[in-house]
Each structure stands twice: as C-alpha cells, then as structure tokens.
PDB file of C-alpha atoms in Angstrom:
ATOM      1  CA  MET A   1     161.294  63.576 143.824  1.00 53.00           C
ATOM      2  CA  LYS A   2     159.775  62.113 140.669  1.00 54.00           C
ATOM      3  CA  ASN A   3     157.144  64.854 140.674  1.00 60.00           C
ATOM      4  CA  ILE A   4     159.755  67.623 141.018  1.00 68.00           C
ATOM      5  CA  ILE A   5     161.806  66.645 137.921  1.00 65.00           C
ATOM      6  CA  PRO A   6     158.968  67.199 135.369  1.00 64.00           C
ATOM      7  CA  LEU A   7     158.225  70.521 137.083  1.00 61.00           C
ATOM      8  CA  ILE A   8     161.843  71.648 136.713  1.00 66.00           C
ATOM      9  CA  VAL A   9     161.876  70.586 133.053  1.00 60.00           C
ATOM     10  CA  ALA A  10     158.648  72.512 132.425  1.00 65.00           C
ATOM     11  CA  VAL A  11     160.089  75.656 134.031  1.00 64.00           C
ATOM     12  CA  ILE A  12     163.260  75.392 131.939  1.00 72.00           C
ATOM     13  CA  LEU A  13     161.258  74.939 128.724  1.00 65.00           C
ATOM     14  CA  ALA A  14     159.049  77.914 129.621  1.00 70.00           C
ATOM     15  CA  LEU A  15     162.095  80.130 130.266  1.00 71.00           C
ATOM     16  CA  ALA A  16     163.635  78.999 126.970  1.00 70.00           C
ATOM     17  CA  ALA A  17     160.402  79.842 125.127  1.00 67.00           C
ATOM     18  CA  VAL A  18     160.259  83.292 126.721  1.00 67.00           C
ATOM     19  CA  PHE A  19     163.898  83.913 125.737  1.00 68.00           C
ATOM     20  CA  ILE A  20     163.321  82.860 122.114  1.00 73.00           C
ATOM     21  CA  VAL A  21     160.164  85.002 121.785  1.00 62.00           C
ATOM     22  CA  SER A  22     161.929  88.045 123.269  1.00 69.00           C
ATOM     23  CA  ARG A  23     164.819  87.639 120.815  1.00 70.00           C
ATOM     24  CA  VAL A  24     162.418  87.428 117.870  1.00 60.00           C
ATOM     25  CA  LEU A  25     160.598  90.581 119.035  1.00 63.00           C
ATOM     26  CA  VAL A  26     163.883  92.473 119.410  1.00 57.00           C
ATOM     27  CA  GLN A  27     165.016  91.426 115.918  1.00 59.00           C
ATOM     28  CA  ASN A  28     161.665  92.446 114.406  1.00 54.00           C
ATOM     29  CA  ASP A  29     161.852  95.802 116.157  1.00 54.00           C
ATOM     30  CA  GLU A  30     165.372  96.370 114.820  1.00 50.00           C
ATOM     31  CA  GLY A  31     164.260  95.407 111.317  1.00 46.00           C
ATOM     32  CA  THR A  32     161.396  97.907 111.290  1.00 56.00           C
ATOM     33  CA  LYS A  33     163.300 100.777 112.925  1.00 72.00           C
ATOM     34  CA  GLU A  34     163.407 103.877 110.725  1.00 77.00           C
ATOM     35  CA  PRO A  35     166.857 104.940 109.435  1.00 87.00           C
ATOM     36  CA  GLN A  36     168.519 107.635 111.524  1.00 86.00           C
ATOM     37  CA  VAL A  37     169.981 110.893 110.225  1.00 87.00           C
ATOM     38  CA  SER A  38     172.591 112.972 112.068  1.00 90.00           C
ATOM     39  CA  VAL A  39     171.855 116.703 112.266  1.00 90.00           C
ATOM     40  CA  VAL A  40     173.893 119.565 113.722  1.00 90.00           C
ATOM     41  CA  ILE A  41     172.907 120.928 117.155  1.00 90.00           C
ATOM     42  CA  ALA A  42     174.370 123.540 119.493  1.00 90.00           C
ATOM     43  CA  ALA A  43     176.813 121.944 121.951  1.00 91.00           C
ATOM     44  CA  ARG A  44     176.251 124.899 124.320  1.00 91.00           C
ATOM     45  CA  ASP A  45     174.356 128.165 124.428  1.00 92.00           C
ATOM     46  CA  LEU A  46     175.409 130.278 121.442  1.00 89.00           C
ATOM     47  CA  ASP A  47     175.166 134.059 121.699  1.00 89.00           C
ATOM     48  CA  PRO A  48     174.100 136.430 118.879  1.00 85.00           C
ATOM     49  CA  GLY A  49     177.017 137.309 116.610  1.00 82.00           C
ATOM     50  CA  GLU A  50     179.122 134.403 117.894  1.00 86.00           C
ATOM     51  CA  GLU A  51     181.314 132.627 115.364  1.00 84.00           C
ATOM     52  CA  ILE A  52     180.707 128.900 115.144  1.00 86.00           C
ATOM     53  CA  THR A  53     183.739 126.690 115.831  1.00 86.00           C
ATOM     54  CA  PRO A  54     184.054 122.888 115.902  1.00 83.00           C
ATOM     55  CA  GLY A  55     183.578 122.938 119.684  1.00 85.00           C
ATOM     56  CA  ALA A  56     180.382 124.995 119.477  1.00 88.00           C
ATOM     57  CA  CYS A  57     178.315 122.332 117.747  1.00 88.00           C
ATOM     58  CA  SER A  58     177.645 118.632 118.016  1.00 90.00           C
ATOM     59  CA  PHE A  59     175.297 116.146 116.356  1.00 89.00           C
ATOM     60  CA  LYS A  60     172.076 114.350 117.187  1.00 89.00           C
ATOM     61  CA  SER A  61     170.649 111.270 115.447  1.00 89.00           C
ATOM     62  CA  ILE A  62     166.919 111.434 114.751  1.00 87.00           C
ATOM     63  CA  PRO A  63     164.504 109.464 112.514  1.00 89.00           C
ATOM     64  CA  ARG A  64     164.721 110.460 108.867  1.00 83.00           C
ATOM     65  CA  SER A  65     161.054 111.527 108.767  1.00 84.00           C
ATOM     66  CA  ALA A  66     161.580 113.901 111.711  1.00 84.00           C
ATOM     67  CA  VAL A  67     164.437 115.900 110.154  1.00 84.00           C
ATOM     68  CA  PRO A  68     163.454 119.610 110.056  1.00 81.00           C
ATOM     69  CA  LYS A  69     163.142 121.030 106.557  1.00 74.00           C
ATOM     70  CA  ASN A  70     166.074 123.435 106.858  1.00 75.00           C
ATOM     71  CA  ALA A  71     168.244 121.461 109.301  1.00 82.00           C
ATOM     72  CA  LEU A  72     171.996 121.333 108.669  1.00 85.00           C
ATOM     73  CA  LEU A  73     173.124 117.720 108.260  1.00 86.00           C
ATOM     74  CA  TRP A  74     176.214 116.625 110.177  1.00 86.00           C
ATOM     75  CA  GLU A  75     177.883 115.586 106.923  1.00 82.00           C
ATOM     76  CA  SER A  76     177.768 119.271 105.890  1.00 80.00           C
ATOM     77  CA  VAL A  77     178.810 120.700 109.280  1.00 83.00           C
ATOM     78  CA  SER A  78     181.885 122.345 107.700  1.00 76.00           C
ATOM     79  CA  LEU A  79     179.530 124.927 106.138  1.00 75.00           C
ATOM     80  CA  ALA A  80     178.817 126.258 109.637  1.00 82.00           C
ATOM     81  CA  TYR A  81     182.424 126.758 110.751  1.00 80.00           C
ATOM     82  CA  GLY A  82     183.454 130.407 110.696  1.00 78.00           C
ATOM     83  CA  GLN A  83     179.874 131.649 110.278  1.00 80.00           C
ATOM     84  CA  LYS A  84     178.168 134.055 112.688  1.00 80.00           C
ATOM     85  CA  ILE A  85     174.695 133.435 114.054  1.00 81.00           C
ATOM     86  CA  PRO A  86     172.212 136.353 114.118  1.00 77.00           C
ATOM     87  CA  TYR A  87     170.452 135.370 117.373  1.00 81.00           C
ATOM     88  CA  LYS A  88     170.831 133.142 120.420  1.00 87.00           C
ATOM     89  CA  ILE A  89     170.625 129.356 119.966  1.00 88.00           C
ATOM     90  CA  PRO A  90     170.125 127.390 123.221  1.00 90.00           C
ATOM     91  CA  GLU A  91     172.148 124.254 123.913  1.00 91.00           C
ATOM     92  CA  GLY A  92     170.695 121.215 122.163  1.00 89.00           C
ATOM     93  CA  ASP A  93     168.694 123.192 119.575  1.00 89.00           C
ATOM     94  CA  TYR A  94     169.082 122.481 115.872  1.00 88.00           C
ATOM     95  CA  ILE A  95     171.434 124.685 113.896  1.00 86.00           C
ATOM     96  CA  GLN A  96     169.636 125.383 110.633  1.00 82.00           C
ATOM     97  CA  LEU A  97     170.852 126.849 107.379  1.00 75.00           C
ATOM     98  CA  SER A  98     168.614 129.853 107.935  1.00 71.00           C
ATOM     99  CA  ASP A  99     170.470 130.514 111.222  1.00 74.00           C
ATOM    100  CA  LEU A 100     173.751 131.037 109.427  1.00 73.00           C
ATOM    101  CA  GLN A 101     174.970 134.160 107.668  1.00 62.00           C
ATOM    102  CA  LEU A 102     176.806 132.031 105.173  1.00 59.00           C
ATOM    103  CA  ASN A 103     179.969 133.685 103.942  1.00 59.00           C
ATOM    104  CA  VAL A 104     180.875 131.075 101.358  1.00 63.00           C
ATOM    105  CA  SER A 105     181.126 130.987  97.594  1.00 72.00           C
ATOM    106  CA  LEU A 106     179.291 128.687  95.242  1.00 76.00           C
ATOM    107  CA  ALA A 107     182.534 126.766  94.751  1.00 80.00           C
ATOM    108  CA  ASP A 108     182.526 125.862  98.466  1.00 76.00           C
ATOM    109  CA  CYS A 109     179.157 124.155  98.017  1.00 79.00           C
ATOM    110  CA  VAL A 110     180.142 121.895  95.127  1.00 84.00           C
ATOM    111  CA  GLU A 111     180.283 118.250  96.164  1.00 82.00           C
ATOM    112  CA  LYS A 112     183.437 116.309  95.323  1.00 87.00           C
ATOM    113  CA  GLY A 113     183.231 114.643  91.920  1.00 92.00           C
ATOM    114  CA  LYS A 114     180.292 116.790  90.816  1.00 93.00           C
ATOM    115  CA  TRP A 115     179.717 119.944  88.799  1.00 94.00           C
ATOM    116  CA  LEU A 116     177.536 122.840  89.935  1.00 92.00           C
ATOM    117  CA  ILE A 117     175.217 124.137  87.220  1.00 93.00           C
ATOM    118  CA  PRO A 118     172.376 126.693  87.065  1.00 92.00           C
ATOM    119  CA  VAL A 119     168.919 125.443  86.083  1.00 94.00           C
ATOM    120  CA  THR A 120     166.238 127.843  84.866  1.00 93.00           C
ATOM    121  CA  PHE A 121     162.623 126.680  85.008  1.00 94.00           C
ATOM    122  CA  SER A 122     159.710 127.741  82.829  1.00 91.00           C
ATOM    123  CA  ASP A 123     157.511 128.463  85.873  1.00 89.00           C
ATOM    124  CA  PRO A 124     159.179 130.377  88.762  1.00 87.00           C
ATOM    125  CA  ALA A 125     156.279 129.972  91.236  1.00 89.00           C
ATOM    126  CA  LEU A 126     157.754 127.056  93.193  1.00 89.00           C
ATOM    127  CA  VAL A 127     161.346 128.323  92.961  1.00 88.00           C
ATOM    128  CA  LYS A 128     160.362 131.421  94.965  1.00 84.00           C
ATOM    129  CA  MET A 129     159.430 129.191  97.907  1.00 86.00           C
ATOM    130  CA  LEU A 130     162.386 126.785  97.808  1.00 87.00           C
ATOM    131  CA  VAL A 131     165.260 126.904 100.280  1.00 81.00           C
ATOM    132  CA  PRO A 132     168.738 125.364 100.000  1.00 80.00           C
ATOM    133  CA  GLU A 133     168.824 121.632 100.799  1.00 80.00           C
ATOM    134  CA  ASP A 134     165.255 121.127  99.522  1.00 87.00           C
ATOM    135  CA  GLU A 135     164.844 118.073  97.303  1.00 92.00           C
ATOM    136  CA  ILE A 136     163.036 118.310  93.982  1.00 94.00           C
ATOM    137  CA  ALA A 137     162.329 116.279  90.871  1.00 95.00           C
ATOM    138  CA  ILE A 138     162.967 117.896  87.478  1.00 96.00           C
ATOM    139  CA  VAL A 139     160.301 117.271  84.836  1.00 95.00           C
ATOM    140  CA  ALA A 140     160.944 117.961  81.148  1.00 94.00           C
ATOM    141  CA  SER A 141     158.256 118.657  78.548  1.00 93.00           C
ATOM    142  CA  TYR A 142     159.399 118.730  74.936  1.00 90.00           C
ATOM    143  CA  SER A 143     158.176 118.437  71.334  1.00 86.00           C
ATOM    144  CA  GLU A 144     159.314 115.468  69.283  1.00 74.00           C
ATOM    145  CA  MET A 145     159.498 116.256  65.558  1.00 67.00           C
ATOM    146  CA  LYS A 146     158.621 113.402  63.202  1.00 65.00           C
ATOM    147  CA  MET A 147     159.140 113.426  59.437  1.00 63.00           C
ATOM    148  CA  THR A 148     156.467 111.512  57.468  1.00 64.00           C
ATOM    149  CA  PRO A 149     157.417 110.412  53.929  1.00 65.00           C
ATOM    150  CA  PRO A 150     155.181 112.031  51.275  1.00 61.00           C
ATOM    151  CA  SER A 151     152.334 109.986  49.802  1.00 60.00           C
ATOM    152  CA  PRO A 152     152.606 108.696  46.194  1.00 61.00           C
ATOM    153  CA  GLU A 153     150.225 111.457  45.086  1.00 60.00           C
ATOM    154  CA  ARG A 154     152.519 114.090  46.589  1.00 56.00           C
ATOM    155  CA  ILE A 155     155.544 112.469  44.982  1.00 54.00           C
ATOM    156  CA  VAL A 156     153.859 112.751  41.574  1.00 53.00           C
ATOM    157  CA  SER A 157     152.921 116.365  42.217  1.00 53.00           C
ATOM    158  CA  ALA A 158     156.474 117.072  43.338  1.00 50.00           C
ATOM    159  CA  VAL A 159     157.545 116.548  39.720  1.00 52.00           C
ATOM    160  CA  ASP A 160     155.485 119.567  38.761  1.00 51.00           C
ATOM    161  CA  HIS A 161     156.096 121.337  42.075  1.00 56.00           C
ATOM    162  CA  PRO A 162     159.634 120.670  43.331  1.00 54.00           C
ATOM    163  CA  SER A 163     158.881 122.656  46.485  1.00 54.00           C
ATOM    164  CA  ALA A 164     156.637 119.852  47.839  1.00 54.00           C
ATOM    165  CA  ASN A 165     158.126 118.716  51.193  1.00 60.00           C
ATOM    166  CA  PRO A 166     157.612 115.702  53.468  1.00 60.00           C
ATOM    167  CA  GLU A 167     154.937 116.133  56.124  1.00 62.00           C
ATOM    168  CA  VAL A 168     156.258 117.271  59.509  1.00 58.00           C
ATOM    169  CA  SER A 169     154.379 116.521  62.725  1.00 61.00           C
ATOM    170  CA  ARG A 170     155.211 117.335  66.331  1.00 69.00           C
ATOM    171  CA  LYS A 171     154.288 115.219  69.334  1.00 82.00           C
ATOM    172  CA  ARG A 172     154.441 116.531  72.893  1.00 86.00           C
ATOM    173  CA  GLU A 173     156.012 114.308  75.545  1.00 92.00           C
ATOM    174  CA  THR A 174     156.624 114.814  79.271  1.00 93.00           C
ATOM    175  CA  ILE A 175     159.122 112.798  81.275  1.00 93.00           C
ATOM    176  CA  VAL A 176     160.827 112.900  84.658  1.00 94.00           C
ATOM    177  CA  LEU A 177     164.373 113.933  83.811  1.00 94.00           C
ATOM    178  CA  PHE A 178     165.796 113.617  87.350  1.00 95.00           C
ATOM    179  CA  PRO A 179     163.652 111.977  90.063  1.00 94.00           C
ATOM    180  CA  CYS A 180     165.566 113.545  92.947  1.00 94.00           C
ATOM    181  CA  VAL A 181     168.170 116.322  93.144  1.00 93.00           C
ATOM    182  CA  LYS A 182     169.123 118.605  96.028  1.00 91.00           C
ATOM    183  CA  VAL A 183     168.925 122.390  95.760  1.00 90.00           C
ATOM    184  CA  THR A 184     172.406 123.749  96.483  1.00 86.00           C
ATOM    185  CA  GLY A 185     171.551 127.411  96.039  1.00 85.00           C
ATOM    186  CA  ILE A 186     168.955 129.820  94.666  1.00 86.00           C
ATOM    187  CA  ALA A 187     169.812 132.809  92.508  1.00 82.00           C
ATOM    188  CA  ASN A 188     168.051 135.975  93.619  1.00 73.00           C
ATOM    189  CA  ASP A 189     168.099 139.687  92.957  1.00 70.00           C
ATOM    190  CA  ARG A 190     170.106 140.370  96.128  1.00 63.00           C
ATOM    191  CA  GLY A 191     173.175 138.596  94.799  1.00 64.00           C
ATOM    192  CA  SER A 192     172.839 135.781  97.338  1.00 67.00           C
ATOM    193  CA  PHE A 193     172.492 132.086  96.616  1.00 74.00           C
ATOM    194  CA  ARG A 194     171.869 130.623 100.098  1.00 65.00           C
ATOM    195  CA  GLU A 195     168.624 132.486 100.773  1.00 65.00           C
ATOM    196  CA  PRO A 196     165.130 131.812  99.416  1.00 65.00           C
ATOM    197  CA  GLY A 197     162.980 134.374  97.657  1.00 63.00           C
ATOM    198  CA  GLY A 198     163.459 136.761  94.785  1.00 65.00           C
ATOM    199  CA  ASN A 199     161.924 136.901  91.317  1.00 72.00           C
ATOM    200  CA  THR A 200     164.320 134.526  89.621  1.00 80.00           C
ATOM    201  CA  ALA A 201     163.460 131.080  88.263  1.00 86.00           C
ATOM    202  CA  THR A 202     167.038 129.812  88.531  1.00 90.00           C
ATOM    203  CA  ILE A 203     168.528 127.428  91.084  1.00 91.00           C
ATOM    204  CA  PHE A 204     171.928 125.727  91.409  1.00 92.00           C
ATOM    205  CA  ILE A 205     172.383 121.970  91.743  1.00 92.00           C
ATOM    206  CA  SER A 206     175.361 119.601  91.821  1.00 92.00           C
ATOM    207  CA  LEU A 207     175.431 116.624  89.456  1.00 94.00           C
ATOM    208  CA  PRO A 208     178.043 114.182  88.144  1.00 95.00           C
ATOM    209  CA  PRO A 209     179.613 115.573  84.936  1.00 95.00           C
ATOM    210  CA  GLN A 210     177.667 113.331  82.547  1.00 96.00           C
ATOM    211  CA  GLN A 211     174.298 114.148  84.136  1.00 95.00           C
ATOM    212  CA  ALA A 212     175.206 117.837  84.285  1.00 95.00           C
ATOM    213  CA  THR A 213     175.858 117.799  80.524  1.00 96.00           C
ATOM    214  CA  ILE A 214     172.484 116.148  79.885  1.00 95.00           C
ATOM    215  CA  LEU A 215     170.684 118.753  81.984  1.00 95.00           C
ATOM    216  CA  LEU A 216     172.437 121.621  80.196  1.00 94.00           C
ATOM    217  CA  ALA A 217     171.326 120.182  76.841  1.00 94.00           C
ATOM    218  CA  ALA A 218     167.789 119.593  78.131  1.00 94.00           C
ATOM    219  CA  GLN A 219     167.428 123.279  78.945  1.00 94.00           C
ATOM    220  CA  ARG A 220     167.831 124.064  75.238  1.00 91.00           C
ATOM    221  CA  GLU A 221     165.469 121.344  74.019  1.00 90.00           C
ATOM    222  CA  ALA A 222     162.669 121.306  76.618  1.00 93.00           C
ATOM    223  CA  GLU A 223     160.648 123.268  79.135  1.00 94.00           C
ATOM    224  CA  LEU A 224     161.732 122.308  82.654  1.00 95.00           C
ATOM    225  CA  TYR A 225     159.534 122.276  85.759  1.00 95.00           C
ATOM    226  CA  PRO A 226     160.446 121.620  89.425  1.00 95.00           C
ATOM    227  CA  VAL A 227     158.381 119.277  91.600  1.00 94.00           C
ATOM    228  CA  LEU A 228     158.872 119.447  95.375  1.00 94.00           C
ATOM    229  CA  ARG A 229     159.691 116.189  97.186  1.00 93.00           C
ATOM    230  CA  LYS A 230     159.648 115.307 100.864  1.00 90.00           C
ATOM    231  CA  ARG A 231     163.211 115.461 102.173  1.00 83.00           C
ATOM    232  CA  ASN A 232     164.992 112.122 102.579  1.00 83.00           C
ATOM    233  CA  ASP A 233     162.117 110.272 100.885  1.00 88.00           C
ATOM    234  CA  ALA A 234     163.558 107.147  99.254  1.00 87.00           C
ATOM    235  CA  THR A 235     160.498 106.401  97.076  1.00 90.00           C
ATOM    236  CA  ALA A 236     159.924 107.259  93.390  1.00 89.00           C
ATOM    237  CA  ARG A 237     163.595 107.477  92.485  1.00 88.00           C
ATOM    238  CA  ASN A 238     163.490 105.116  89.486  1.00 88.00           C
ATOM    239  CA  ARG A 239     162.747 106.862  86.170  1.00 84.00           C
ATOM    240  CA  ARG A 240     161.642 103.590  84.576  1.00 85.00           C
ATOM    241  CA  GLU A 241     158.793 103.252  87.067  1.00 87.00           C
ATOM    242  CA  LEU A 242     157.582 106.803  86.399  1.00 88.00           C
ATOM    243  CA  GLY A 243     157.236 106.401  82.633  1.00 88.00           C
ATOM    244  CA  SER A 244     156.353 109.193  80.199  1.00 90.00           C
ATOM    245  CA  VAL A 245     153.221 111.143  79.349  1.00 90.00           C
ATOM    246  CA  ASN A 246     152.299 111.560  75.667  1.00 88.00           C
ATOM    247  CA  ALA A 247     149.339 111.285  73.300  1.00 87.00           C
ATOM    248  CA  VAL A 248     149.015 107.554  73.986  1.00 88.00           C
ATOM    249  CA  THR A 249     148.593 108.308  77.704  1.00 88.00           C
ATOM    250  CA  PHE A 250     145.522 110.455  77.062  1.00 87.00           C
ATOM    251  CA  GLU A 251     144.109 108.035  74.487  1.00 87.00           C
ATOM    252  CA  ARG A 252     144.148 105.291  77.121  1.00 88.00           C
ATOM    253  CA  MET A 253     142.580 107.633  79.680  1.00 87.00           C
ATOM    254  CA  ARG A 254     139.738 108.380  77.269  1.00 86.00           C
ATOM    255  CA  ALA A 255     139.271 104.783  76.138  1.00 87.00           C
ATOM    256  CA  ASN A 256     136.381 103.888  78.481  1.00 82.00           C
ATOM    257  CA  LEU A 257     134.887 107.347  78.884  1.00 87.00           C
ATOM    258  CA  GLU A 258     131.809 108.719  77.170  1.00 86.00           C
ATOM    259  CA  THR A 259     131.814 112.173  75.623  1.00 85.00           C
ATOM    260  CA  THR A 260     130.251 114.759  77.921  1.00 85.00           C
ATOM    261  CA  GLU A 261     128.082 117.476  76.401  1.00 85.00           C
ATOM    262  CA  LEU A 262     127.094 120.801  77.962  1.00 82.00           C
ATOM    263  CA  PRO A 263     123.281 120.986  78.406  1.00 82.00           C
ATOM    264  CA  ASP A 264     121.371 123.651  76.480  1.00 81.00           C
ATOM    265  CA  VAL A 265     119.685 124.892  79.676  1.00 79.00           C
ATOM    266  CA  MET A 266     121.866 125.720  82.649  1.00 70.00           C
ATOM    267  CA  VAL A 267     120.853 123.906  85.839  1.00 65.00           C
ATOM    268  CA  ARG A 268     119.468 126.271  88.483  1.00 66.00           C
ATOM    269  CA  SER A 269     120.832 126.198  92.012  1.00 59.00           C
ATOM    270  CA  GLY A 270     118.804 124.449  94.729  1.00 56.00           C
ATOM    271  CA  LYS A 271     117.563 127.721  96.280  1.00 56.00           C
ATOM    272  CA  GLN A 272     116.457 129.129  92.916  1.00 56.00           C
ATOM    273  CA  ALA A 273     114.560 125.912  92.154  1.00 53.00           C
ATOM    274  CA  GLU A 274     112.707 126.124  95.499  1.00 56.00           C
ATOM    275  CA  ASP A 275     111.760 129.762  94.847  1.00 57.00           C
ATOM    276  CA  LYS A 276     110.209 128.720  91.560  1.00 54.00           C
TER     277      LYS A 276
END
C-alpha cells in the first residue's frame, strides 16, 4: 500500500503538468493567430443576370493575408444588394467587386463622417492599374522657398540700386502625406468610377473633413504620387517613422562614399578580350 501512494501522487502530478503545458500551448497559439477578415461569398449558386439579395450572399472569415485583392468585405455587403452579376458564381465562391455591375453613385460610396474628394497624380502609370478597394500611400514632393537676407555689401549697393532684392532659394522636399488610404473609385474615360483602366490620373478617396482639406491644398502646392500597398497591411502607417527626404538626406548618403570617375578607356567585354 505504501508503494502505491507515491505512484498515485506521481501520476496526478504528471497529469497536472500535461494539463498546464497544453493550456500554455493553446494560449500561445491564440496569441499568434492572424487576425480574421470577413468577406462576402455566395450563399447558393448564383445565375448570370441574377440580382443579389440579402439571402443570396453570406460571409466567410479568412486570415487577413489571404484576402483576395478585389474581394468584397462583409462590412460593405450593402454595395452588392440590387446589383446583377454577369456570370455564374458557385455556392461558397467569393463575390468580388469586379463581379458586380455596380449601379451606384459616388455619393453611395462615401463613408459616414468622411468627404469624398478627387485626387490627381503627376504620374498616371500606377493609377491605370489600380482597382477600387486597393490601398495606397500618397507621397508629396514640393519646393520650399526660403528668403535669405541680403549681405551688407548688397545693402550698400541697394542705396544706389533700389531694385536689389533678397536672395531667394528653393529646396526640394519629399514626404509621405498619407501612409494609407483606400481607393473608393477611379475616374475613367467611360464615365465609370468603379472600374479600373482609362487614361486618367484621377482617383476618388474618402477622408475626414480636416484631412480632405489638407489633401486639396496639397494638390495646389505639391506633386503627388501614389504608392501601392499590400491590402490590410498594418505596417508603415506612422508618418513620423517614415520621415522626409531632402538635401540633407542625400548629403548623409554621400558622406562615406568616394567620387566615382568614368575611365578614359571603355572596358571591353570578356569575349572581346579573349579574341584579342
């Protein structure tokens, strides 16, 4: 009997240890699990030309990194209601924005508490490939004008020549104006705003009123460029961390570099050297 008691205690302690370890593993797994995003899917087979109703679609939660580029998020499912699909969508398949013949106005796409504004970029190359719901950063490049007081010599000469002016210099600076905004629509030559393509460089985005005002002013003062982001990527959203690019940036880049000179004689290719 005395030998059985220690054995029972050992078994109990072993079971307790297994239970504690399993709980820790479960908690660690829950802590590292990727956030889920709900997307719209077909609740049944949908036929071509069928109008989407609340009963025709449902939602599916998937990892944020696995969300298709053009998937319709469940939070925006109301955009699908009343729209007709151009082709068959099997039950369980994603319903994407490109599947919908959206019969909505720009006003229907404005988020509550925000203003919808057009943004025209200096380079239209990327805009031609964007689709609604893409996420971009907006980079601004502008010239900063600085007035330098005239030197004493110029002040003296100004007595004889009143037209002498202070020296004016311009410094170029590039900053990230908005680290992440969502493309609501894209202006194109077909009069549509929910389809990609076209020769325009203008998109539509929704912003809170104060930010919308800043962006409108920035379009007059700076050249704007879009930078494509991965959808639902939570990194690089703090403007302070991104900093600015100016003359000091390039001075620091050149600080430890030697000046490279082009040789007088061009180097022959390997084959030409062997032939010689």
